[in-house]
Amino acid sequence: MQEEFYERKVILADRTMVELSADEILSGAGDADTDVAFLVVGDPFGATTHSDLLLRAREAGIPTRTIHNASIMNAIGAVGLQLYNYGQTVSMVFFTDAWRPTSFYDRVKKNRVAGLHTLVLLDIKVKEECWEDIALGRGGKGKFAQPRYMTVAQCAEQMLEVEESRVEGGRFSCSECWWEEECG
């Protein structure tokens, strides 16, 4: 369907392919009779992987052109908040039994104390190998788990879990409250 629309060969490249096959993607791109396009969802430079691909192309002398796309980063204004009132953006990943990162916590707190909004990017898992296959040594066979998209409720649960476990003693007193606009 995509090849019919673009009238070109289309290769759906996931993150792993782009990271591990960047040189292959760029091979032939500098030829006079060959054009290569790299289409992404969102901002083309929102991910270091995409920036790396651009830098590799420039180092190889391959001419590039960027057409910027809509993304959450430049859509913030649609909700009535100004981008210059935002602090550092953070990512919230799905917690697992063995991995529960808390790096977001201090950044959100720092933004709040400074009176800044925080954009929290919620995790998505669209091409994740099944853990059972990995554990049984069958990884890389192209079998993937169902896609998952983190909800705001899941994000809030994880934020509260981390807050409760912090050495600061869990919930802040009303004078130090930074998770809520108003304390009841």
Backbone as JSON, one array per atom type, in Angstrom:
{
  "sequence": "MQEEFYERKVILADRTMVELSADEILSGAGDADTDVAFLVVGDPFGATTHSDLLLRAREAGIPTRTIHNASIMNAIGAVGLQLYNYGQTVSMVFFTDAWRPTSFYDRVKKNRVAGLHTLVLLDIKVKEECWEDIALGRGGKGKFAQPRYMTVAQCAEQMLEVEESRVEGGRFSCSECWWEEECG",
  "N": [[0.83, -1.19, 0.0], [1.9, 1.29, 0.89], [4.0, 1.5, -0.9], [2.65, 1.75, -3.29], [1.47, 4.24, -2.92], [3.71, 6.01, -2.61], [5.07, 5.37, -4.88], [7.51, 4.11, -4.9], [10.06, 1.92, -3.6], [9.51, 0.84, -0.3], [10.83, 0.6, 2.89], [10.12, -0.5, 6.02], [11.54, 0.72, 8.75], [12.58, -0.09, 11.88], [13.67, 1.1, 15.12], [15.93, -0.44, 15.89], [16.87, -1.4, 13.43], [17.6, 1.02, 12.18], [19.6, 1.93, 13.9], [21.5, -0.15, 13.78], [21.96, -0.55, 11.08], [22.71, 1.76, 9.76], [24.75, 2.53, 7.92], [24.18, 0.88, 5.76], [21.65, 1.83, 5.08], [22.33, 4.32, 4.13], [23.93, 3.67, 1.98], [24.51, 4.08, -1.41], [22.95, 6.33, -1.45], [24.22, 8.65, -2.2], [24.51, 8.54, -4.89], [23.99, 9.85, -8.16], [21.67, 9.1, -9.48], [20.0, 8.11, -7.55], [17.68, 8.53, -5.0], [17.16, 8.79, -1.53], [14.85, 8.61, 1.03], [14.07, 9.37, 4.38], [11.62, 8.84, 6.44], [9.9, 9.92, 9.29], [7.9, 9.6, 12.27], [6.7, 12.39, 13.88], [9.02, 14.85, 15.2], [11.91, 15.11, 13.22], [14.39, 15.29, 14.45], [14.06, 14.65, 17.06], [15.03, 12.41, 18.17], [18.11, 10.9, 19.02], [19.05, 8.96, 17.32], [18.16, 9.64, 14.78], [19.47, 12.05, 14.36], [22.08, 11.11, 14.32], [22.07, 9.64, 11.95], [21.81, 11.71, 10.07], [24.24, 13.1, 10.54], [26.08, 11.13, 9.77], [25.47, 10.97, 7.05], [26.21, 13.52, 6.19], [28.97, 13.43, 6.76], [29.71, 11.56, 4.89], [29.45, 12.99, 2.62], [26.98, 13.13, 1.45], [24.31, 14.8, 0.09], [21.78, 16.43, 1.98], [18.39, 17.07, 2.96], [16.07, 18.55, 5.1], [12.77, 18.19, 6.11], [10.69, 19.49, 8.3], [8.47, 18.06, 10.69], [5.28, 17.76, 12.32], [5.16, 17.57, 15.89], [4.91, 16.46, 19.32], [6.44, 18.19, 20.75], [6.35, 20.65, 19.39], [3.68, 21.07, 19.4], [2.74, 21.86, 21.8], [1.84, 24.44, 22.33], [-0.8, 24.36, 21.51], [-2.36, 23.66, 23.66], [-2.5, 25.89, 25.11], [-0.36, 26.59, 26.69], [2.8, 28.11, 27.06], [5.84, 27.42, 25.38], [8.23, 28.4, 26.44], [7.76, 28.35, 29.12], [8.29, 25.88, 30.06], [10.19, 23.4, 31.71], [12.85, 21.01, 31.8], [12.19, 18.27, 29.67], [10.88, 15.04, 30.38], [11.07, 11.44, 30.29], [8.83, 8.77, 30.76], [9.05, 5.5, 31.45], [7.74, 2.16, 31.03], [7.55, 0.44, 34.02], [9.33, -2.43, 35.16], [9.65, -5.6, 36.87], [12.35, -5.78, 37.45], [13.4, -3.33, 36.71], [13.09, -0.09, 37.52], [13.32, 2.86, 36.93], [14.16, 6.05, 38.34], [14.92, 8.52, 37.54], [13.43, 10.58, 36.41], [12.14, 11.85, 38.49], [13.61, 13.79, 40.07], [14.02, 15.72, 38.14], [11.41, 16.55, 37.44], [10.65, 17.58, 39.9], [12.53, 19.66, 40.19], [11.78, 21.32, 38.04], [9.19, 22.01, 38.89], [9.67, 23.38, 41.32], [10.94, 25.58, 40.24], [8.82, 26.79, 39.07], [8.01, 25.91, 36.59], [6.47, 24.17, 33.83], [6.26, 20.63, 33.14], [6.89, 18.51, 30.51], [5.94, 15.29, 30.06], [6.94, 12.48, 28.5], [5.29, 9.68, 27.49], [5.79, 6.16, 27.65], [5.97, 3.93, 24.88], [5.53, 0.76, 23.46], [6.06, -0.75, 20.69], [7.31, -2.62, 19.14], [8.37, -4.99, 20.54], [10.31, -7.6, 21.68], [9.15, -10.81, 22.78], [9.46, -11.6, 26.17], [9.55, -14.2, 27.09], [10.47, -15.65, 24.86], [13.02, -14.53, 24.63], [14.16, -15.32, 27.07], [14.23, -18.05, 26.69], [16.13, -18.27, 24.8], [15.33, -17.79, 22.23], [15.31, -15.34, 21.03], [15.16, -12.62, 18.63], [13.78, -13.79, 16.56], [11.72, -12.6, 15.3], [9.25, -12.57, 16.54], [6.88, -10.82, 18.28], [5.66, -9.0, 21.15], [2.32, -7.87, 21.97], [1.51, -4.51, 20.97], [2.0, -1.82, 23.32], [0.78, 1.02, 25.02], [1.53, 3.56, 27.16], [-0.66, 4.81, 29.63], [-2.02, 7.87, 31.0], [-2.89, 7.42, 33.58], [-1.35, 5.15, 34.33], [1.19, 6.29, 34.27], [0.91, 8.22, 36.31], [0.52, 6.51, 38.53], [3.04, 5.27, 38.67], [4.66, 7.5, 39.15], [3.74, 8.27, 41.68], [4.4, 6.0, 43.13], [7.21, 6.13, 43.1], [7.56, 8.54, 44.44], [6.6, 7.86, 46.99], [8.59, 6.12, 47.79], [10.87, 7.58, 48.09], [13.71, 8.99, 49.87], [13.1, 11.35, 51.01], [10.86, 11.04, 52.45], [8.41, 10.39, 51.36], [5.18, 11.63, 50.64], [5.04, 15.14, 50.21], [4.86, 17.89, 52.5], [2.16, 20.32, 52.68], [3.32, 22.85, 52.29], [5.49, 22.25, 50.76], [4.55, 20.97, 48.59], [4.63, 19.66, 45.37], [3.55, 18.06, 43.45], [0.87, 18.52, 43.21], [-1.42, 21.11, 42.38], [-3.06, 22.25, 44.28], [-3.44, 21.56, 47.71], [-5.55, 19.5, 49.59]],
  "CA": [[0.0, 0.0, 0.0], [2.76, 2.47, 0.95], [4.79, 1.57, -2.13], [1.76, 2.28, -4.31], [1.29, 5.67, -2.64], [4.94, 6.74, -2.87], [5.62, 4.92, -6.15], [8.9, 3.78, -4.59], [10.24, 0.84, -2.64], [9.43, 1.33, 1.07], [11.33, -0.32, 3.91], [9.74, -0.05, 7.35], [12.75, 0.58, 9.56], [12.41, 0.17, 13.3], [14.84, 1.72, 15.75], [17.06, -1.36, 15.83], [17.39, -1.4, 12.06], [18.26, 2.3, 11.92], [20.83, 2.0, 14.69], [22.49, -1.17, 13.39], [22.16, -0.61, 9.63], [22.78, 3.13, 9.23], [25.6, 2.58, 6.73], [23.44, 0.23, 4.68], [20.58, 2.76, 4.68], [22.94, 5.42, 3.38], [24.67, 3.2, 0.8], [23.83, 4.41, -2.67], [22.2, 7.58, -1.35], [24.95, 9.74, -2.82], [24.51, 8.37, -6.34], [23.21, 10.87, -8.86], [20.36, 8.59, -9.93], [19.3, 7.48, -6.43], [17.22, 9.35, -3.88], [16.74, 8.04, -0.35], [14.1, 9.43, 1.98], [13.93, 8.77, 5.71], [10.41, 9.44, 6.98], [9.71, 9.59, 10.7], [6.73, 10.15, 12.96], [7.13, 13.45, 14.79], [10.17, 15.69, 14.87], [12.99, 14.26, 12.73], [15.57, 15.35, 15.3], [13.66, 14.39, 18.43], [15.75, 11.22, 18.63], [19.53, 10.94, 18.66], [19.26, 8.04, 16.21], [17.94, 10.37, 13.53], [20.57, 13.01, 14.24], [23.26, 10.32, 13.95], [21.94, 9.32, 10.53], [22.11, 12.94, 9.35], [25.67, 13.37, 10.65], [26.77, 10.14, 8.93], [25.26, 11.36, 5.65], [27.06, 14.7, 5.92], [30.38, 12.98, 6.74], [29.92, 10.82, 3.64], [29.27, 13.91, 1.5], [25.66, 12.93, 0.86], [23.46, 15.99, 0.31], [20.56, 16.15, 2.76], [17.39, 18.13, 3.1], [15.16, 18.21, 6.18], [11.43, 18.77, 6.12], [10.25, 19.29, 9.67], [7.15, 17.47, 10.85], [4.62, 18.1, 13.59], [5.48, 16.69, 17.0], [4.38, 16.92, 20.6], [7.27, 19.31, 21.2], [5.89, 21.92, 18.84], [2.23, 21.16, 19.53], [2.43, 22.25, 23.17], [1.09, 25.69, 22.31], [-2.22, 24.1, 21.26], [-3.08, 23.54, 24.93], [-2.51, 27.19, 25.75], [0.84, 26.8, 27.52], [3.91, 28.59, 26.24], [7.01, 26.54, 25.43], [9.28, 28.96, 27.3], [7.41, 28.09, 30.52], [8.57, 24.47, 30.33], [11.53, 22.99, 32.11], [13.35, 19.84, 31.08], [11.26, 17.21, 29.33], [11.28, 13.75, 30.93], [10.41, 10.26, 29.73], [8.35, 7.8, 31.73], [9.05, 4.17, 30.85], [7.02, 1.12, 31.75], [8.34, -0.23, 35.03], [9.32, -3.9, 35.19], [10.05, -6.08, 38.19], [13.79, -5.58, 37.64], [13.86, -2.0, 36.28], [12.17, 0.95, 37.94], [14.14, 4.06, 36.97], [13.58, 7.19, 39.06], [15.61, 9.74, 37.11], [12.46, 11.63, 36.09], [11.62, 12.45, 39.72], [14.34, 15.02, 40.43], [13.81, 16.72, 37.08], [10.07, 17.09, 37.61], [10.69, 18.38, 41.13], [13.29, 20.88, 39.9], [10.91, 22.15, 37.2], [8.08, 22.5, 39.72], [10.21, 24.38, 42.25], [11.24, 26.77, 39.44], [7.57, 27.31, 38.52], [7.93, 25.52, 35.19], [5.72, 22.97, 33.47], [7.08, 19.51, 32.69], [6.31, 17.62, 29.51], [6.31, 13.91, 30.34], [6.73, 11.62, 27.34], [4.87, 8.36, 27.98], [6.39, 5.05, 26.94], [5.24, 3.08, 23.94], [6.24, -0.46, 23.1], [5.37, -1.19, 19.48], [8.0, -3.76, 18.53], [9.12, -5.51, 21.68], [10.39, -9.06, 21.66], [8.53, -11.48, 23.91], [10.45, -11.97, 27.18], [9.63, -15.66, 27.15], [11.36, -16.08, 23.78], [14.39, -14.1, 24.96], [14.63, -16.18, 28.17], [14.45, -19.4, 26.16], [17.15, -18.21, 23.76], [14.73, -17.71, 20.9], [15.21, -13.93, 20.65], [15.53, -12.28, 17.26], [13.05, -14.62, 15.6], [10.64, -11.83, 14.69], [7.99, -12.71, 17.28], [6.8, -9.65, 19.15], [4.52, -8.85, 22.06], [1.31, -6.9, 21.53], [1.89, -3.12, 21.27], [1.48, -1.23, 24.55], [0.89, 2.46, 25.08], [1.32, 3.97, 28.55], [-1.74, 5.76, 29.88], [-1.74, 8.89, 32.01], [-3.1, 6.78, 34.89], [-0.17, 4.33, 34.61], [2.28, 7.23, 34.56], [0.67, 8.79, 37.64], [0.78, 5.45, 39.51], [4.49, 5.1, 38.8], [5.2, 8.7, 39.81], [3.39, 8.21, 43.1], [5.21, 4.92, 43.71], [8.56, 6.65, 43.32], [7.48, 9.56, 45.49], [6.45, 7.18, 48.28], [9.8, 5.39, 48.14], [12.02, 8.49, 48.21], [14.23, 9.23, 51.2], [12.51, 12.58, 51.55], [9.77, 10.67, 53.33], [7.13, 10.22, 50.67], [4.4, 12.82, 50.29], [5.54, 16.4, 50.73], [3.87, 18.67, 53.24], [1.51, 21.28, 51.8], [4.2, 23.97, 51.97], [6.48, 21.79, 49.8], [3.86, 20.15, 47.6], [4.93, 20.01, 43.99], [2.79, 17.2, 42.53], [-0.49, 19.01, 43.07], [-1.57, 22.57, 42.41], [-3.66, 22.6, 45.57], [-3.53, 20.46, 48.67], [-6.88, 19.57, 50.16]],
  "C": [[0.87, 1.25, 0.0], [3.56, 2.62, -0.34], [3.94, 2.1, -3.28], [1.61, 3.79, -4.15], [2.53, 6.46, -3.04], [5.56, 6.43, -4.23], [7.12, 4.65, -6.03], [8.91, 2.56, -3.69], [10.25, 1.45, -1.24], [9.92, 0.24, 2.01], [10.92, 0.26, 5.26], [10.92, -0.34, 8.28], [12.45, 0.91, 11.01], [13.7, 0.74, 13.86], [16.09, 0.85, 15.64], [17.69, -1.35, 14.45], [18.16, -0.11, 11.77], [19.58, 2.39, 12.66], [21.9, 1.04, 14.19], [22.82, -1.16, 11.9], [22.24, 0.77, 8.99], [23.6, 3.2, 7.96], [24.91, 1.96, 5.53], [22.33, 1.14, 4.16], [21.14, 3.86, 3.79], [23.65, 4.97, 2.11], [23.85, 3.5, -0.46], [23.11, 5.73, -2.64], [22.91, 8.74, -2.03], [25.01, 9.64, -4.34], [23.58, 9.38, -6.99], [21.81, 10.39, -9.24], [19.55, 7.95, -8.8], [18.95, 8.51, -5.36], [16.8, 8.43, -2.75], [16.02, 9.0, 0.57], [13.96, 8.66, 3.28], [12.77, 9.49, 6.37], [10.21, 8.99, 8.42], [8.39, 10.18, 11.2], [7.26, 11.21, 13.91], [8.33, 14.21, 14.28], [11.33, 14.81, 14.41], [14.24, 14.28, 13.6], [15.23, 15.2, 16.77], [14.37, 13.18, 19.01], [17.19, 11.29, 18.16], [19.84, 10.02, 17.48], [19.13, 8.77, 14.88], [19.04, 11.4, 13.3], [21.85, 12.3, 13.8], [23.23, 10.0, 12.47], [22.28, 10.54, 9.67], [23.61, 13.23, 9.37], [26.48, 12.39, 9.79], [26.66, 10.52, 7.45], [26.16, 12.55, 5.3], [28.54, 14.31, 5.84], [30.71, 12.24, 5.45], [29.74, 11.7, 2.41], [27.94, 13.74, 0.79], [24.81, 14.17, 1.14], [22.18, 15.59, 1.05], [19.64, 17.36, 2.74], [16.41, 17.66, 4.18], [13.84, 18.93, 6.0], [10.87, 18.47, 7.49], [8.78, 18.87, 9.7], [6.54, 17.96, 12.16], [5.04, 17.09, 14.66], [4.87, 17.24, 18.27], [5.17, 18.13, 21.09], [6.8, 20.63, 20.63], [4.37, 22.06, 18.85], [1.8, 21.64, 20.91], [1.56, 23.51, 23.21], [-0.41, 25.48, 22.11], [-3.02, 23.96, 22.55], [-3.06, 24.84, 25.72], [-1.33, 27.48, 26.65], [2.0, 27.19, 26.61], [5.15, 27.73, 26.45], [8.09, 27.08, 26.36], [8.97, 28.82, 28.78], [7.61, 26.63, 30.9], [10.01, 24.29, 30.77], [11.94, 21.79, 31.27], [12.26, 18.82, 30.87], [11.78, 15.9, 29.91], [10.52, 12.63, 30.22], [10.0, 9.35, 30.88], [8.23, 6.46, 31.02], [8.17, 3.23, 31.66], [7.96, 0.5, 32.77], [8.26, -1.74, 34.8], [9.7, -4.31, 36.6], [11.51, -5.75, 38.48], [14.26, -4.16, 37.32], [12.79, -0.97, 36.58], [12.94, 2.27, 38.06], [13.4, 5.24, 37.63], [14.17, 8.52, 38.62], [14.66, 10.89, 36.81], [12.12, 12.47, 37.32], [12.29, 13.79, 40.05], [14.14, 16.12, 39.39], [12.43, 17.37, 37.2], [10.03, 18.01, 38.83], [11.39, 19.72, 40.88], [12.46, 21.83, 39.04], [9.82, 22.8, 38.04], [8.54, 23.6, 40.67], [10.5, 25.68, 41.5], [9.99, 27.39, 38.82], [7.38, 26.99, 37.05], [7.07, 24.28, 35.0], [6.72, 21.87, 33.11], [6.3, 18.72, 31.66], [6.84, 16.23, 29.8], [5.95, 13.07, 29.12], [6.45, 10.21, 27.85], [5.38, 7.26, 27.05], [5.42, 4.39, 25.97], [6.13, 1.89, 23.63], [5.52, -1.02, 21.87], [6.06, -2.36, 18.79], [8.96, -4.33, 19.57], [9.11, -7.03, 21.64], [9.75, -9.64, 22.91], [9.63, -11.93, 24.88], [10.62, -13.47, 27.27], [10.58, -16.19, 26.08], [12.81, -15.71, 24.07], [14.97, -15.02, 26.02], [14.95, -17.59, 27.69], [15.48, -19.42, 25.03], [16.62, -18.15, 22.35], [14.56, -16.27, 20.43], [15.64, -13.72, 19.21], [14.83, -13.09, 16.19], [11.86, -13.89, 14.98], [9.29, -11.97, 15.37], [7.93, -11.6, 18.32], [5.55, -9.66, 20.01], [3.54, -7.84, 21.45], [1.79, -5.49, 21.84], [1.24, -2.65, 22.57], [1.74, 0.27, 24.52], [0.58, 2.89, 26.52], [0.19, 4.99, 28.64], [-1.3, 6.78, 30.92], [-1.89, 8.29, 33.4], [-1.89, 5.92, 35.28], [1.02, 5.2, 34.99], [2.12, 7.79, 35.97], [0.94, 7.76, 38.74], [2.27, 5.29, 39.75], [5.13, 6.3, 39.48], [4.94, 8.66, 41.31], [4.19, 7.11, 43.81], [6.62, 5.41, 44.03], [8.55, 7.68, 44.43], [7.39, 8.91, 46.87], [7.75, 6.51, 48.74], [11.02, 6.29, 48.37], [12.43, 8.71, 49.66], [13.65, 10.49, 51.83], [11.31, 12.28, 52.43], [8.43, 10.57, 52.64], [6.47, 11.55, 50.36], [4.97, 14.07, 50.96], [4.45, 17.07, 51.54], [3.29, 19.71, 52.3], [2.43, 22.43, 51.41], [5.25, 23.57, 50.93], [5.86, 21.02, 48.64], [4.21, 20.6, 46.19], [4.21, 19.11, 43.0], [1.41, 17.8, 42.26], [-0.49, 20.53, 43.12], [-2.12, 23.01, 43.77], [-3.68, 21.37, 46.45], [-4.86, 20.61, 49.4], [-6.95, 19.51, 51.62]]
}
